PDB file of C-alpha atoms in Angstrom:
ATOM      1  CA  UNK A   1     107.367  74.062  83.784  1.00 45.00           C
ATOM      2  CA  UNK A   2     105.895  71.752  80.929  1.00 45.00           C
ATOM      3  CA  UNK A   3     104.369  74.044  78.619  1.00 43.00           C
ATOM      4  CA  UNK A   4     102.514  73.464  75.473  1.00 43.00           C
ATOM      5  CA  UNK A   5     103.241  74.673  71.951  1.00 42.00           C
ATOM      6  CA  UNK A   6     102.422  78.342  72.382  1.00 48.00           C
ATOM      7  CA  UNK A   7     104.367  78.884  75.604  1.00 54.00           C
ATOM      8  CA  UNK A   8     100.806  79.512  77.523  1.00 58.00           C
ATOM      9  CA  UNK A   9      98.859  76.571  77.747  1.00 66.00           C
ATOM     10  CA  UNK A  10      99.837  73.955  79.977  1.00 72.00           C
ATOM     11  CA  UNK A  11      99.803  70.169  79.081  1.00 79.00           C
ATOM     12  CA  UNK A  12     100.914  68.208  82.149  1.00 89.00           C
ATOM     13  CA  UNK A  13      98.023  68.294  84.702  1.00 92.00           C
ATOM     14  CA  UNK A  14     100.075  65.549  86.727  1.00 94.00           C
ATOM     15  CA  UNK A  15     102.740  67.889  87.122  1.00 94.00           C
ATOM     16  CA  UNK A  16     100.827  71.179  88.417  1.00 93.00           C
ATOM     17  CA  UNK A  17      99.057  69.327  90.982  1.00 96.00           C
ATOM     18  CA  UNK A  18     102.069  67.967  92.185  1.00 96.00           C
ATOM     19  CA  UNK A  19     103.052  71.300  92.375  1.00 95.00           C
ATOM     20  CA  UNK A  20      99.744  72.796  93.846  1.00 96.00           C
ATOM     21  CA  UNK A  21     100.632  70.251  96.768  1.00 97.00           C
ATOM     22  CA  UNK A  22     103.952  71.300  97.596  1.00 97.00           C
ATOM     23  CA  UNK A  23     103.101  75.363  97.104  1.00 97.00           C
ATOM     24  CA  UNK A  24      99.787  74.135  99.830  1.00 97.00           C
ATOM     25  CA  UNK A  25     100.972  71.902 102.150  1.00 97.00           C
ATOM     26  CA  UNK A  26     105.259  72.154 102.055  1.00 97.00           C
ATOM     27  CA  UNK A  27     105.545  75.964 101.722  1.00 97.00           C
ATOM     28  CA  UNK A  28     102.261  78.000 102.473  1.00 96.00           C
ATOM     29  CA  UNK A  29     101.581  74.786 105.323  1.00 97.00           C
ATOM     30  CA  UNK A  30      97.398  75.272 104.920  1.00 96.00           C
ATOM     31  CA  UNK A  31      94.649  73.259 104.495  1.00 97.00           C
ATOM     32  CA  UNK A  32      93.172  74.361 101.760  1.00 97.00           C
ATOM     33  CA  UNK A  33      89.368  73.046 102.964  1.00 97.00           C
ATOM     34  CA  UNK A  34      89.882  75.867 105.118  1.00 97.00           C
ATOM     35  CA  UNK A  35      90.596  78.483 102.504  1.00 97.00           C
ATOM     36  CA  UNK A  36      89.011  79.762  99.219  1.00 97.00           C
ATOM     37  CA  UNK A  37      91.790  80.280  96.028  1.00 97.00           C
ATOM     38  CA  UNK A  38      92.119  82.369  93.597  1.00 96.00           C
ATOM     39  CA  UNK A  39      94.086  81.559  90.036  1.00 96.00           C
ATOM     40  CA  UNK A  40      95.136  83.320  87.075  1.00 93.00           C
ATOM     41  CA  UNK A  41      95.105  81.960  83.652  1.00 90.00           C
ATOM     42  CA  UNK A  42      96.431  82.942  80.536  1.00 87.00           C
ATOM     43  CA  UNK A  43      94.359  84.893  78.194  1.00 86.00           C
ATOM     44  CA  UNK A  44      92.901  82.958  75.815  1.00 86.00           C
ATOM     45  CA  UNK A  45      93.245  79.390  77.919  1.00 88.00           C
ATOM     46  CA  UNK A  46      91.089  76.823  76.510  1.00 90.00           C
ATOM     47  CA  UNK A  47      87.614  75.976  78.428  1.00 92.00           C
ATOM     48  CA  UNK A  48      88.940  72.434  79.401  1.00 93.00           C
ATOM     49  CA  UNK A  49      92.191  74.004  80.797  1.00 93.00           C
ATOM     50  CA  UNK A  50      90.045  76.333  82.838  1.00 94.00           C
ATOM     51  CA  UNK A  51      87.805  72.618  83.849  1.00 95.00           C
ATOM     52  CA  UNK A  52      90.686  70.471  84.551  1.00 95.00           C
ATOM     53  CA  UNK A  53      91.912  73.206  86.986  1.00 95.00           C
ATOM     54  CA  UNK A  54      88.955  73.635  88.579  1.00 97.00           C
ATOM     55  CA  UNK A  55      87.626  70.020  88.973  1.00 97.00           C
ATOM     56  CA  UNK A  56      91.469  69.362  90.239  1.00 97.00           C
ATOM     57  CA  UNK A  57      90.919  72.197  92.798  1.00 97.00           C
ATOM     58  CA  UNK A  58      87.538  70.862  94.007  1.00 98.00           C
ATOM     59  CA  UNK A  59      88.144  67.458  94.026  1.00 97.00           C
ATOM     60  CA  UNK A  60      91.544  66.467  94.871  1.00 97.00           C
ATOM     61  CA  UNK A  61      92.332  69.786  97.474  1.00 98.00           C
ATOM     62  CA  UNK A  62      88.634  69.877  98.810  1.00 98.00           C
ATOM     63  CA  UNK A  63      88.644  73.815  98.037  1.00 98.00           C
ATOM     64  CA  UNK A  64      85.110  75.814  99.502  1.00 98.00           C
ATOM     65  CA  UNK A  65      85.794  78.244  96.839  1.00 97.00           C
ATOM     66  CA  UNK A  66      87.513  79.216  93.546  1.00 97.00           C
ATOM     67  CA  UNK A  67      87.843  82.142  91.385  1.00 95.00           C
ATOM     68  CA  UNK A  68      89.728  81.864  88.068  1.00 95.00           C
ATOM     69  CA  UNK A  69      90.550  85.172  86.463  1.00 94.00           C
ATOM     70  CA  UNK A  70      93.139  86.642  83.322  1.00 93.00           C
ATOM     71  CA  UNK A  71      95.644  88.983  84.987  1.00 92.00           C
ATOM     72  CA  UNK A  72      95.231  91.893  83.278  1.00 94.00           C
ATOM     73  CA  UNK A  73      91.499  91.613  84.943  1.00 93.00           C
ATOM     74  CA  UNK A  74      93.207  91.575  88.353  1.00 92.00           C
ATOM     75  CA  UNK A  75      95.229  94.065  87.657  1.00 91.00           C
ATOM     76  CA  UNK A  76      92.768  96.440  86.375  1.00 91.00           C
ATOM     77  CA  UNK A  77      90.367  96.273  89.499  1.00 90.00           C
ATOM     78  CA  UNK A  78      93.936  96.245  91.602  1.00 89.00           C
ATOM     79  CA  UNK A  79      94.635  99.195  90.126  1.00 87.00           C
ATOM     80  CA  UNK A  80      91.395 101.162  90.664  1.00 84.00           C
ATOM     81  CA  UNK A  81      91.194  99.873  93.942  1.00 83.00           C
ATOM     82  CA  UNK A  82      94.179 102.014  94.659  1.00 83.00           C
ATOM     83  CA  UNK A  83      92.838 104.791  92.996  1.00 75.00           C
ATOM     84  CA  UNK A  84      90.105 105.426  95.356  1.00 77.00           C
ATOM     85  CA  UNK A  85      87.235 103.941  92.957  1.00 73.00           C
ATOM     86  CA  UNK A  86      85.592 101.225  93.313  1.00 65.00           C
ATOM     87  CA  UNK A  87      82.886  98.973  91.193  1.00 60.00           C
ATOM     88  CA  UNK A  88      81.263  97.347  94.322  1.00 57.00           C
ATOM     89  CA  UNK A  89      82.590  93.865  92.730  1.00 60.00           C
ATOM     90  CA  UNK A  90      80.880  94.209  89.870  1.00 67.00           C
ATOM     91  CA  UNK A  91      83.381  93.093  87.031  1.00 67.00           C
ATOM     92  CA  UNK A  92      80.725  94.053  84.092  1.00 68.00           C
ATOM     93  CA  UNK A  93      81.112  97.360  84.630  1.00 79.00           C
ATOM     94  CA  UNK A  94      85.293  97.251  84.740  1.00 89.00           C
ATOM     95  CA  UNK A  95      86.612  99.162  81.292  1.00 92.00           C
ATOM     96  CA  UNK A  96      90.046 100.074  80.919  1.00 93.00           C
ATOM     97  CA  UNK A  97      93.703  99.586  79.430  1.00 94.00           C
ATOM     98  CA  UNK A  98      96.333  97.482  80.732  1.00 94.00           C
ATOM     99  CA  UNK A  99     100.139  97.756  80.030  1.00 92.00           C
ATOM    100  CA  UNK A 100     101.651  94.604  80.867  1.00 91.00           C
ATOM    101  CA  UNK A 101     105.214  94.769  80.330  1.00 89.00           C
ATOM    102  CA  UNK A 102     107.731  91.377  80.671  1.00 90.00           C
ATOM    103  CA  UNK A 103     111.178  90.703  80.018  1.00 91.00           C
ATOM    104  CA  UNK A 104     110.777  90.272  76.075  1.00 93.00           C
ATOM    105  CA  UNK A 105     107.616  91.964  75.153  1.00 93.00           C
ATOM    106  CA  UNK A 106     104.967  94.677  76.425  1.00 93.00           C
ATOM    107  CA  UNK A 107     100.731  93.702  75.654  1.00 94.00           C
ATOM    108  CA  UNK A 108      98.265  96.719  75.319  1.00 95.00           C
ATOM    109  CA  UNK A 109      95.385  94.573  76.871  1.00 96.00           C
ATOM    110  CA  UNK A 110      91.827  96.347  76.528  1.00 97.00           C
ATOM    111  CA  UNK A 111      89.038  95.645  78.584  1.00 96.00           C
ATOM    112  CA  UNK A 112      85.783  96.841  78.388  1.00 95.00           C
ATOM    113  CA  UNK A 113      82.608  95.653  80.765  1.00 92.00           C
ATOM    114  CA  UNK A 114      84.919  92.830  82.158  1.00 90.00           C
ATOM    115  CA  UNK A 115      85.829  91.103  79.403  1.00 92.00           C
ATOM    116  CA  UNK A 116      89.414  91.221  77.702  1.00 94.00           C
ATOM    117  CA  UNK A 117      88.899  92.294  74.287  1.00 95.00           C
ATOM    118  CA  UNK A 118      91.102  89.359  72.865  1.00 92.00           C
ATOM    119  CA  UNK A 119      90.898  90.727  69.196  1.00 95.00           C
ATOM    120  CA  UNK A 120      92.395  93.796  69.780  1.00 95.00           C
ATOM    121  CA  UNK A 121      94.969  92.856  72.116  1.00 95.00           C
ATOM    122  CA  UNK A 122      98.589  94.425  70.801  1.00 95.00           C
ATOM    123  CA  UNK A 123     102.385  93.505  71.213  1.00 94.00           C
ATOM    124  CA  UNK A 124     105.405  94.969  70.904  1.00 94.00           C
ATOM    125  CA  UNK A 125     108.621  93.138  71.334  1.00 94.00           C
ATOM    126  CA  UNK A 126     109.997  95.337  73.945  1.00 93.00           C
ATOM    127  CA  UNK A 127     110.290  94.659  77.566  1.00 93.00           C
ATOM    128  CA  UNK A 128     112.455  94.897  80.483  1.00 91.00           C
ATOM    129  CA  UNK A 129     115.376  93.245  79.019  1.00 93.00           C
ATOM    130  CA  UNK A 130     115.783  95.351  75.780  1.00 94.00           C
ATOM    131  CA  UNK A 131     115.725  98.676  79.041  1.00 91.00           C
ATOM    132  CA  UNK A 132     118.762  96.660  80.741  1.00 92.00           C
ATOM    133  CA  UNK A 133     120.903  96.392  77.365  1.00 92.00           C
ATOM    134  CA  UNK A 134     120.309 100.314  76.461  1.00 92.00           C
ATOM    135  CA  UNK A 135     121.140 101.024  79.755  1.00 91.00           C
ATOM    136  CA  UNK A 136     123.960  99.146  79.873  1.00 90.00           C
ATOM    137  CA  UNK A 137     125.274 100.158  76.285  1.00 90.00           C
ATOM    138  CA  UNK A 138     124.834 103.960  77.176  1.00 89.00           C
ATOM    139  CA  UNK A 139     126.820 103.372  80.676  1.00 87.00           C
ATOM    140  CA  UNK A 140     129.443 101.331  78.900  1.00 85.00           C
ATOM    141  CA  UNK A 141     129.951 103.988  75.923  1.00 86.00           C
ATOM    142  CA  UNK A 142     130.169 106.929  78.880  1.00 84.00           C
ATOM    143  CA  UNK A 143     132.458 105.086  81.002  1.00 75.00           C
ATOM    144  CA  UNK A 144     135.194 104.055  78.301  1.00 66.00           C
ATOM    145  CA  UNK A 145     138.053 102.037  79.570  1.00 57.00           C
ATOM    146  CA  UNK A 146     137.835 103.629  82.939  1.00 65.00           C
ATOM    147  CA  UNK A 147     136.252 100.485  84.552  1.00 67.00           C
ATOM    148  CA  UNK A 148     135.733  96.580  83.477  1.00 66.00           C
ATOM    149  CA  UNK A 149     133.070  96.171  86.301  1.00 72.00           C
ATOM    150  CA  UNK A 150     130.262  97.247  84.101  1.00 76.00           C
ATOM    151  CA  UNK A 151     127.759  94.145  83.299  1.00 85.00           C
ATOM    152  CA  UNK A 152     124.066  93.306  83.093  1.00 87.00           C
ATOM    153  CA  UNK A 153     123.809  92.557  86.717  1.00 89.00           C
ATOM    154  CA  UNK A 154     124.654  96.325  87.093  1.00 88.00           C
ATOM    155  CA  UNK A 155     122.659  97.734  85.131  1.00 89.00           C
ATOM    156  CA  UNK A 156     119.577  95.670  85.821  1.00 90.00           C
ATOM    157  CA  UNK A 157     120.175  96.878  89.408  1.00 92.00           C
ATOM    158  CA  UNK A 158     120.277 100.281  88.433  1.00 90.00           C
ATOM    159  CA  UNK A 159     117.270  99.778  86.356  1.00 90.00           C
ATOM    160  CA  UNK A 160     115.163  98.733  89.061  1.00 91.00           C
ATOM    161  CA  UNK A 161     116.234 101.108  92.038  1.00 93.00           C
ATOM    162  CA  UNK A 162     116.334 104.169  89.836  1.00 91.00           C
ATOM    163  CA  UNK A 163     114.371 103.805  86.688  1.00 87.00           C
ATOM    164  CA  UNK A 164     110.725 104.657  86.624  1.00 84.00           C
ATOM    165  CA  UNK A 165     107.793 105.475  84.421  1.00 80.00           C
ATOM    166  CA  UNK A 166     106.865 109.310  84.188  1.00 82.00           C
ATOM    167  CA  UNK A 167     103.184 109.688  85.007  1.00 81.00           C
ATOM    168  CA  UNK A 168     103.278 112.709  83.175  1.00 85.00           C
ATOM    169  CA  UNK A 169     105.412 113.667  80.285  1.00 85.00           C
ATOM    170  CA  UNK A 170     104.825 117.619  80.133  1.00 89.00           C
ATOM    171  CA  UNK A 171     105.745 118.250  83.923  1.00 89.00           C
ATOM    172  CA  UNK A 172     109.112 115.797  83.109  1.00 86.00           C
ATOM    173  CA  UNK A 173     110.108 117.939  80.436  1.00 81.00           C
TER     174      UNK A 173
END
């Protein structure tokens, strides 16, 4: 995808609505006057981004509705919706901590009354990838010369089906 200098912000409107058609109308085969949408952006996307999308939405697809929210937001009222609680949709009173981990890096994403607290977001440059090569150093230095078959694919399967985050690190211990 065309993205702009900082990896986040897009710069080729022409493109993503070509590409809102085809996800619309080739592979999810709606009309989207008959539905209302819901978007993520990136963090800190500029207000025009957040315009362009939305006037795009409106005026080109015919939308009824749109909602445009940060992901870490989502996942936040995702996550207490699965936990039983619930805010009644009311985003200003949504507080929490969000661990979003990728393949290169992990964010500590704060939120407090529905708002990302952008200035003390945090980043390590750890993710999913860096798990896959420890795993797959520590099974190729225990399985020494007794097979060649051991590669990233491996190990990244192995990751997924039987790696897992402990909920709570006393009781693991």
């Amino acid at each position: 995808m065309p993205r702009g200098k900082n990896d986040e912000i897009l710069n080729d409107f022409d493109f993503m609505e070509d590409l809102w058609h085809k996800c619309i109308y080739d592979k999810l085969r709606c009309n989207p006057e008959d539905h209302h949408f819901l978007l993520t952006e990136p963090i800190f996307n500029p207000p025009d981004q957040r315009e362009q999308t939305a006037e795009i939405m409106f005026e080109t697809f015919n939308i009824p509705g749109l909602h445009i929210s940060v992901q870490p937001i989502l996942s936040l009222v995702a996550a207490m919706s699965c936990a039983g609680e619930s805010n009644s949709g009311n985003l200003s009173s949504l507080s929490g901590l969000v661990l979003d981990s990728g393949e290169t890096k992990t964010s500590i994403i704060p939120i407090a009354e529905g708002h990302v607290m952008g200035n003390y977001i945090e980043k390590i440059e750890v993710g999913g990838r860096h798990v896959t090569n420890y795993l797959l150093e520590n099974m190729r230095e225990s399985n020494r010369n007794k097979s060649k078959d051991l590669n990233m694919e491996v190990a990244k399967t192995i990751k997924e089906q039987f790696c897992y985050i402990c909920s709570d690190v006393d009781k693991e211990i």
